Coordinates of C-alpha atoms in Angstrom, one line a residue:
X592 CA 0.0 0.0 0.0
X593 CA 1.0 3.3 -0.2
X594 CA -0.5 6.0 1.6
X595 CA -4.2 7.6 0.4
X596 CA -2.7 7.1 -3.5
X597 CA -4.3 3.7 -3.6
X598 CA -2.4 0.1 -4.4
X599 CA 1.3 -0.2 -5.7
X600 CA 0.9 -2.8 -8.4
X601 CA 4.3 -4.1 -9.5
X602 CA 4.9 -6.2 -12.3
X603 CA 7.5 -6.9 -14.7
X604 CA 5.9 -5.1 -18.0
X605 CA 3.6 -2.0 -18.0
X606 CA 1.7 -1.6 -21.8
X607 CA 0.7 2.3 -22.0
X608 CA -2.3 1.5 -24.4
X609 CA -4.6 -1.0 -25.3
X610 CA -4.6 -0.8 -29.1
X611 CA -3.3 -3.1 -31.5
X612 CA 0.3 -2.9 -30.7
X613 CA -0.1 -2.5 -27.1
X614 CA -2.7 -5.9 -26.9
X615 CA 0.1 -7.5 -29.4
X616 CA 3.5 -6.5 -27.1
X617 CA 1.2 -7.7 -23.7
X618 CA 0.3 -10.8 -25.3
X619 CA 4.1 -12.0 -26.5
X620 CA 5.4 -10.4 -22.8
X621 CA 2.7 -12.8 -21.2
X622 CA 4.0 -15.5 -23.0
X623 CA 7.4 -15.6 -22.4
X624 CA 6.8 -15.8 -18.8
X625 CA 6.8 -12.0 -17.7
X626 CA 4.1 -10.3 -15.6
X627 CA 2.1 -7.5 -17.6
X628 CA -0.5 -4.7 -16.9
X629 CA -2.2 -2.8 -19.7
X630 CA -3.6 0.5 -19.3
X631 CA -5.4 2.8 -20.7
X632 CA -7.5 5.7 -20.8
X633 CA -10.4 4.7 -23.1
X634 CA -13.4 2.8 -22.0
X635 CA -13.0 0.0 -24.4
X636 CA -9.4 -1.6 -26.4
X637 CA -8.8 -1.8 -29.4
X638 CA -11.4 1.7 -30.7
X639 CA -9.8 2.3 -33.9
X640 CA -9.7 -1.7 -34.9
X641 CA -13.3 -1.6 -34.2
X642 CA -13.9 1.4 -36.8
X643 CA -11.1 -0.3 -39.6
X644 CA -11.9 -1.5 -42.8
X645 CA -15.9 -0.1 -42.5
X646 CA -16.2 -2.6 -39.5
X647 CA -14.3 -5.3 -40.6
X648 CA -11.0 -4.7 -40.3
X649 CA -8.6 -4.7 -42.6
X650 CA -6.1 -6.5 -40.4
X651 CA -3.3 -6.9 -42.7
X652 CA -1.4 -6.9 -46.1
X653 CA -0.3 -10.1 -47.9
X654 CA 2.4 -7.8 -49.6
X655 CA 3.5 -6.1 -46.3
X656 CA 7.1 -5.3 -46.9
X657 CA 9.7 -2.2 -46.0
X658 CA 8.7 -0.8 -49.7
X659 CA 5.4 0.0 -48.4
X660 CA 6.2 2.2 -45.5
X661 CA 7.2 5.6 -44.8
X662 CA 10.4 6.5 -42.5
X663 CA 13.4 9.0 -42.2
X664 CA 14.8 5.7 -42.2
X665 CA 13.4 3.6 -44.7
X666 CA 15.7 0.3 -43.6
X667 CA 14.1 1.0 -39.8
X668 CA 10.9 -1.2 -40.1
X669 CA 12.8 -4.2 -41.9
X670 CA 13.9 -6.0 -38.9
X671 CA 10.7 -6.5 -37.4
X672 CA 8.1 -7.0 -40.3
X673 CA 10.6 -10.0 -40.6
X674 CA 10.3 -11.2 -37.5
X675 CA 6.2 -10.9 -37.4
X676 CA 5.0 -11.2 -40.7
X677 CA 1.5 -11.2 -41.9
X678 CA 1.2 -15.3 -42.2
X679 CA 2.1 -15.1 -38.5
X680 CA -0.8 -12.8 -37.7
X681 CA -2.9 -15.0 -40.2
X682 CA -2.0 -17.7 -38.1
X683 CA -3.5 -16.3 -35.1
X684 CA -6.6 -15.6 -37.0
X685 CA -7.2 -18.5 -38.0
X686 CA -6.6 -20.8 -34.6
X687 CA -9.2 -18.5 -33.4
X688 CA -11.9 -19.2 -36.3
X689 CA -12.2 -16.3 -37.5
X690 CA -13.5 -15.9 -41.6
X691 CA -11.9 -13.3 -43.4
X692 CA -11.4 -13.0 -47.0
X693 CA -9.2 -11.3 -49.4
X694 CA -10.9 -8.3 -51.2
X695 CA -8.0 -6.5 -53.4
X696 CA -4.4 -5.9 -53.7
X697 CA -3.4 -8.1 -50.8
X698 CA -5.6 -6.3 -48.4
X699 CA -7.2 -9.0 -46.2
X700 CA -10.6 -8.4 -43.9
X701 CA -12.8 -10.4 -41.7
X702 CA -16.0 -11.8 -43.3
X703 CA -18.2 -10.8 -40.3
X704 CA -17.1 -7.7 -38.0
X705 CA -13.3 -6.2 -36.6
X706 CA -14.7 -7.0 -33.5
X707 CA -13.5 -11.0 -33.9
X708 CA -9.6 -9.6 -34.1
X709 CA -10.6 -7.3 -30.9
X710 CA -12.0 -10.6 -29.1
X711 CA -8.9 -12.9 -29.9
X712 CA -6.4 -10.0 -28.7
X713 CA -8.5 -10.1 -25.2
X714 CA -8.4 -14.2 -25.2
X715 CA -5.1 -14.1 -26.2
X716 CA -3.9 -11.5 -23.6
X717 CA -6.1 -13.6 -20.8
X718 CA -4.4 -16.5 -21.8
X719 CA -1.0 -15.3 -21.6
X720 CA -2.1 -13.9 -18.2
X721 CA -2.0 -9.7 -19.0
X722 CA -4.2 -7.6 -16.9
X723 CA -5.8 -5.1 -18.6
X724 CA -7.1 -2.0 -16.5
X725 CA -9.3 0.6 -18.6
X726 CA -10.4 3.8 -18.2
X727 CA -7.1 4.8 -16.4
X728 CA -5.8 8.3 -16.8
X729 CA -1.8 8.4 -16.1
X730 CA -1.1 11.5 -14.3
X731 CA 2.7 10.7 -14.6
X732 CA 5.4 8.6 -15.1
X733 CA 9.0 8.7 -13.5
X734 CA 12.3 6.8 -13.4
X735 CA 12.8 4.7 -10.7
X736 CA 15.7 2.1 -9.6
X737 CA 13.5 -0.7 -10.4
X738 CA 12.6 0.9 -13.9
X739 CA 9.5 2.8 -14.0
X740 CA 6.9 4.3 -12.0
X741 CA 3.7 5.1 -13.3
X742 CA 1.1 7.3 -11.3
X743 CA -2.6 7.4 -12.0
X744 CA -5.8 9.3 -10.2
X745 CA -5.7 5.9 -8.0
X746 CA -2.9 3.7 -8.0
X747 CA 0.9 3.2 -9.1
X748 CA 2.2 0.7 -11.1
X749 CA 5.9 -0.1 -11.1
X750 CA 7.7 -1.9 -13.5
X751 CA 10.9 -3.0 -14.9
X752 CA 10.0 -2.6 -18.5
X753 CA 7.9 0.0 -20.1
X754 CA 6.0 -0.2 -23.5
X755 CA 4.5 2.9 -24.9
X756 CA 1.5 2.2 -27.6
X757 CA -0.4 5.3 -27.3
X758 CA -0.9 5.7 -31.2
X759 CA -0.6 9.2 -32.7
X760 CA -2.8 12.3 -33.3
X761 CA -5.2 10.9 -36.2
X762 CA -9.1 10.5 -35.6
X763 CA -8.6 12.3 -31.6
X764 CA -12.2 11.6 -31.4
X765 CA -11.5 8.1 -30.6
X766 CA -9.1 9.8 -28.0
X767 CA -6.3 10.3 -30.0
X768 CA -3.2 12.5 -27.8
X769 CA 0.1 13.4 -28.2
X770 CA 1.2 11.1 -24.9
X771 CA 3.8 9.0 -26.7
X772 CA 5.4 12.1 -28.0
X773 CA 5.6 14.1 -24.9
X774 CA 7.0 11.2 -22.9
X775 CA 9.6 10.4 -25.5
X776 CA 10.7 13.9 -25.1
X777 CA 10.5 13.7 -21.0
X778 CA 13.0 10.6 -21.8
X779 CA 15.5 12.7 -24.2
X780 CA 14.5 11.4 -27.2
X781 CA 13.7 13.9 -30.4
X782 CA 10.4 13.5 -32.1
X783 CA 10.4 14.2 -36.1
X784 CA 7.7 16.6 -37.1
X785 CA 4.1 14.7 -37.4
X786 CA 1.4 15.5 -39.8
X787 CA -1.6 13.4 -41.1
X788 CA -1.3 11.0 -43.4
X789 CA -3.7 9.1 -45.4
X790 CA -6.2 11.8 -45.3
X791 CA -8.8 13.5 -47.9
X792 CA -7.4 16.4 -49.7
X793 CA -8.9 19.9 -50.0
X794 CA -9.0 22.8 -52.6
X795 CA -8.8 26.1 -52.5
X796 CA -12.2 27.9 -52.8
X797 CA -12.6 28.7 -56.2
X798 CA -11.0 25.3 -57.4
X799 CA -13.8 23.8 -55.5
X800 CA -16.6 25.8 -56.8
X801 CA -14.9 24.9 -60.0
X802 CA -15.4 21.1 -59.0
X803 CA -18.1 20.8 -57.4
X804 CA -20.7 19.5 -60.2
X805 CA -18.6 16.3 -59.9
X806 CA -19.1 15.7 -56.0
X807 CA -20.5 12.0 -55.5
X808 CA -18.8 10.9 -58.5
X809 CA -16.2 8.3 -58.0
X810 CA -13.4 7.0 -61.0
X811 CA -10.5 5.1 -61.6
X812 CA -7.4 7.1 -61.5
X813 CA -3.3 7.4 -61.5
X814 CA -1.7 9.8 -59.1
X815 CA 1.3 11.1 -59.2
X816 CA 3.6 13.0 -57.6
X817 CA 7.1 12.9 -58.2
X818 CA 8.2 9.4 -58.8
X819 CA 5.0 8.4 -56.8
X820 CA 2.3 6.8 -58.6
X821 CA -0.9 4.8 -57.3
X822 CA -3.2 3.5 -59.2
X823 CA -6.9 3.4 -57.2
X824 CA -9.8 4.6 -56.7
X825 CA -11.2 8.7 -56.6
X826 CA -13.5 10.0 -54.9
X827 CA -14.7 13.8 -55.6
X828 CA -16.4 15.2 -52.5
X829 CA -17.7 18.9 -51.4
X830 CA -14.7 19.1 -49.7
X831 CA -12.3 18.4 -52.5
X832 CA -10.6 15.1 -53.4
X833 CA -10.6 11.6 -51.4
X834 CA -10.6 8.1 -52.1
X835 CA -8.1 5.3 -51.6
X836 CA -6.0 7.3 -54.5
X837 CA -6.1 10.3 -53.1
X838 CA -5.2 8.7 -49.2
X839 CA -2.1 6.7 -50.6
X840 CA -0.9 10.2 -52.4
X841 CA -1.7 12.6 -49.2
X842 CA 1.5 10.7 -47.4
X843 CA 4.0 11.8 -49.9
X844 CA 2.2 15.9 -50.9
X845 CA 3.2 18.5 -48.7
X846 CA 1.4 21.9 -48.7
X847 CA 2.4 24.1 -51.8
X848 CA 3.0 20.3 -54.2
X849 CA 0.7 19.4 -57.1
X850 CA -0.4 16.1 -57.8
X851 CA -1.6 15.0 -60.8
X852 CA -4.2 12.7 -61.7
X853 CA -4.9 10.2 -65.1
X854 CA -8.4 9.2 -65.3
X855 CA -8.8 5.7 -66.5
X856 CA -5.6 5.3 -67.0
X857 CA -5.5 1.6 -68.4
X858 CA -7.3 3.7 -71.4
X859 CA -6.1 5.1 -74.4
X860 CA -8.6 7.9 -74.5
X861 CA -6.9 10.0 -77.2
X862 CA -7.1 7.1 -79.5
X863 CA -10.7 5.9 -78.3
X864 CA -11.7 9.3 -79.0
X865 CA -10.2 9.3 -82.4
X866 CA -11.7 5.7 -83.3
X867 CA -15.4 8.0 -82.2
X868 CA -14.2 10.2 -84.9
X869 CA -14.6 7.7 -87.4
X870 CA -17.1 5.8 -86.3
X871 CA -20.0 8.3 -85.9
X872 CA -18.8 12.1 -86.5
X873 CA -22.0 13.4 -86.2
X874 CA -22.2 13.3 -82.0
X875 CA -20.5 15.4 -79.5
X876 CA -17.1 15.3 -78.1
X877 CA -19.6 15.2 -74.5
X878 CA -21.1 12.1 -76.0
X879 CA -18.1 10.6 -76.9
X880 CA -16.2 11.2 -73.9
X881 CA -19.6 9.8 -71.4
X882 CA -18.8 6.2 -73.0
X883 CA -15.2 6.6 -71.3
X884 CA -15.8 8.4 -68.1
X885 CA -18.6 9.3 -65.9
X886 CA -21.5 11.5 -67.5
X887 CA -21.1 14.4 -65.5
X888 CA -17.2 14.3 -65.3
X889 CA -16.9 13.8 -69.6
X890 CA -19.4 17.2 -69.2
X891 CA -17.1 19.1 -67.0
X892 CA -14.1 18.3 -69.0
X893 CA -15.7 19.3 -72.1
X894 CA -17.0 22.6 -70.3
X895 CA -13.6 22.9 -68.9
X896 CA -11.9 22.8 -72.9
X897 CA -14.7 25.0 -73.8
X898 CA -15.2 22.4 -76.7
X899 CA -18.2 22.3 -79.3
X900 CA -19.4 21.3 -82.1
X901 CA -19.1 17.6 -83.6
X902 CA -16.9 15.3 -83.2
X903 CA -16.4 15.9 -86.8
X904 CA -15.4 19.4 -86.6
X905 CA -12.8 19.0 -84.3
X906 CA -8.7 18.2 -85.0
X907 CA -7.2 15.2 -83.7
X908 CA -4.7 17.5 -81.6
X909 CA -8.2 19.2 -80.2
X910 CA -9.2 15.6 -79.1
X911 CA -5.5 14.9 -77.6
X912 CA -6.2 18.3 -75.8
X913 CA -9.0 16.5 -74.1
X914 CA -8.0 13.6 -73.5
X915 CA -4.7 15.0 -72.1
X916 CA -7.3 17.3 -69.9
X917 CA -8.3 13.7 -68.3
X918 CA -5.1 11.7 -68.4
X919 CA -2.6 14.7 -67.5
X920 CA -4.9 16.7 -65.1
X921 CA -2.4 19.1 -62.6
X922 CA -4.1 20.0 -59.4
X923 CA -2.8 21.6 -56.8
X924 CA -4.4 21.1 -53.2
X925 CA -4.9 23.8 -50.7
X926 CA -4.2 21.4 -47.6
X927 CA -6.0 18.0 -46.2
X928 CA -8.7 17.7 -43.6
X929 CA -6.1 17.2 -41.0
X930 CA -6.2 15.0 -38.0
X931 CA -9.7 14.9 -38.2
X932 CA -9.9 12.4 -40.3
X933 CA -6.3 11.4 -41.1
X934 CA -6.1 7.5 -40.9
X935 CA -2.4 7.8 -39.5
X936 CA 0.1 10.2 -38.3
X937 CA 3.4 10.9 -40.2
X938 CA 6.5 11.1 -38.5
X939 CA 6.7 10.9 -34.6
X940 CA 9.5 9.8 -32.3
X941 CA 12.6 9.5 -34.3
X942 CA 14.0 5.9 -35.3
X943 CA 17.5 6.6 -34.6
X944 CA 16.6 6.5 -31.0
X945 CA 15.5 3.2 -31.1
X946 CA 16.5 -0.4 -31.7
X947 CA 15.3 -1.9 -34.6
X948 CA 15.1 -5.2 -32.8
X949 CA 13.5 -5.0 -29.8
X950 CA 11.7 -1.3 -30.3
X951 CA 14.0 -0.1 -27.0
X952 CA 15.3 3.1 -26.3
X953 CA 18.7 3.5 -27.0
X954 CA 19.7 6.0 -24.5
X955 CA 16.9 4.6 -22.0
X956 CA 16.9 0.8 -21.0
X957 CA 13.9 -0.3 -20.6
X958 CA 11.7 1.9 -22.0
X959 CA 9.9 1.2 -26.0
X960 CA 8.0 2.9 -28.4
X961 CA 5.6 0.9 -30.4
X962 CA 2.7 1.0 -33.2
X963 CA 2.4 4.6 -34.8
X964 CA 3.8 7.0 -32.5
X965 CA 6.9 5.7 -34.2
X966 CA 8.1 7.3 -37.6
X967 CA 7.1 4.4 -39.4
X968 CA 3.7 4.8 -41.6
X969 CA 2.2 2.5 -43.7
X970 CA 0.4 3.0 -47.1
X971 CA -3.1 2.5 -46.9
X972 CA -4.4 -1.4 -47.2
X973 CA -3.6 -3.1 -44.1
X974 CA 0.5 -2.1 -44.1
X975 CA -0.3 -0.2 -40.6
X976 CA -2.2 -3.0 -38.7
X977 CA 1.0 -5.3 -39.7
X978 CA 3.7 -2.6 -38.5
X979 CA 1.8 -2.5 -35.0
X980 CA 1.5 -6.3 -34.7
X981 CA 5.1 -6.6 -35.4
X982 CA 6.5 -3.6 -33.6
X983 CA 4.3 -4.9 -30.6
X984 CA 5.9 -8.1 -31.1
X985 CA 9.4 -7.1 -31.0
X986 CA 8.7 -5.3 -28.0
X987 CA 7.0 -7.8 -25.6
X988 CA 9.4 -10.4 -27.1
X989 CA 11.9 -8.1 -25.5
X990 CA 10.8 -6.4 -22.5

């Protein structure tokens, strides 16, 4: 006991946060043996699996590999995506029964609801014999000869290894905070600048006004910027731009960049229009481009080359013009919807402070950073569920 504070729970491994790196780094502590207490502050684990995937959770990538991720250090993430890859986590699905299917590009889900892979993280943290203790605020947490203190509106918690999963800023509605960032600094260690990442993209004003006849309308596209190219899905909206595209694409733009965006891009449209041409003269360039592309966005485009007449009447380099207006189409975004919405956050404690291994501090034994407070960030599709199962996993297989 100590004193009116409450109970002084010791253990070997305090987990700051019950989400999916946090349940994953509790469960492989608990198996090896060591003692472990989760907390957190939320009401329930695991909030933003719940929400992933529409509900079903898109648990993990097939493809997951060091290519797919974003880092200051690019070679960070390699050691421990090796160590935990997604067959491992499939693995774990499947012992627990859960159905899940593969719906495109690697990107696997569960056939019924996320809440199966929130249900086998609990079994599998009761069987590995974690204690998990929500709704717990942490008021402050110290160094201590045995290894760490943590102080809550109740109790303390002492351990001898402390794991920090406390995610990043995206979506603080499901209690997002900058914890793991503010603790890293406590503890010395520098924190790269963070900004959202797979998040919608907006447009200036009068760009929108411009676009906004096509809200709703959705199309398959190429975006670029730089040497960056993904080829998915866009969504227009009365915001601006989103869409699996557009999310993969926000990671790389920064404020001031242009992307820019080929519409059906498996399609020759130049030709295609050309072959119209010949084939029936007598309709409109509007008419022609609406077999192509979306009614409304083959009108826009047409409005937007102030085009008439017949298809006919017009040159072949008037019809590349077009086409080029929907295959080489330069847009410049005025920012993103921020944290808001943002699926992830960019950036975050820096890499060179930990080991790639075991997801320690350096400079602090005992101490690791997990999950996305890390600057490691997935593309959209699954790659960020894998990097918190296998930073989690290097952790507890550590701590």
């Amino acid at each position: 006991m100590i004193g009116e504070k409450g109970l002084q729970r010791k253990s070997d491994v305090i987990v700051i946060g019950a989400g999916a790196a946090g349940m994953m780094a509790a469960i492989r502590a608990g198996q090896r043996g060591r003692s472990v207490v989760v907390i957190d502050h939320a009401r329930a684990p695991g909030e933003k699996i719940r929400i992933s995937g529409g509900g079903r959770c898109n648990f993990t990538n097939i493809h997951a590999g060091p290519k797919n991720f974003l880092s200051a250090n690019p070679h960070f993430c390699k050691s421990a995506l090796a160590r935990f890859t997604p067959a491992d986590f499939i693995a774990m699905v499947d012992r627990h029964g859960i159905a899940w299917h593969e719906k495109t590009l690697g990107q696997l889900f569960c056939d019924d609801s996320a809440k199966d892979v929130i249900r086998m993280l609990l079994d599998e943290m009761r069987g590995a014999g974690a204690q998990l203790h929500l709704g717990t605020e942490i008021s402050g947490v110290e160094r201590v000869a045995a290894g760490f203190r943590i102080s809550t509106g109740q109790d303390v918690y002492e351990a001898s290894s402390l794991i920090v999963a406390t995610g990043g800023k995206s979506i603080p509605k499901m209690g997002a905070t900058s914890f793991a960032y503010r603790l890293a600094e406590q503890f010395g260690l520098e924190v790269l600048e963070t900004r959202p990442g797979l998040v919608p993209l907006t447009l200036d004003p009068g760009l929108l006004e411009t676009v906004a006849p096509l809200a709703g309308i959705s199309a398959p596209v190429e975006i670029r910027h730089g040497r960056t190219a993904f080829r998915e899905a866009l969504l227009f909206t009365h915001r601006g731009l989103s869409g699996p595209a557009i999310l993969q694409i926000s990671s790389y733009w920064r404020e001031g960049d242009e992307i820019v965006v080929a519409v059906e891009p498996d399609i020759d449209i130049s030709a295609q229009l050309k072959s119209a041409k010949q084939l029936n003269g007598r309709q409109s360039a509007q008419t022609a481009l609406a077999e192509i592309l979306p009614k409304r966005l083959a009108q826009f485009l047409v409005e937007r080359e102030n085009i008439t007449g017949n298809m006919a009447d017009l040159t072949d380099r008037t019809l590349q013009r077009l086409a080029a207006s929907a295959q080489n189409w330069v847009v410049k975004p005025s920012g993103s919807e921020g944290y808001r919405t943002a699926e992830v956050t960019l950036g975050g404690i820096d890499t060179a402070a930990l080991d790639s291994r075991s997801m320690e501090a350096k400079a602090v034994p005992g101490l690791y950073f997990i999950g996305e407070c890390v600057d490691v960030t997935g593309w959209l599709g699954g790659y960020n569920f894998q990097w918190a199962w296998a930073s989690g996993f290097a952790a507890g297989e550590s701590a």
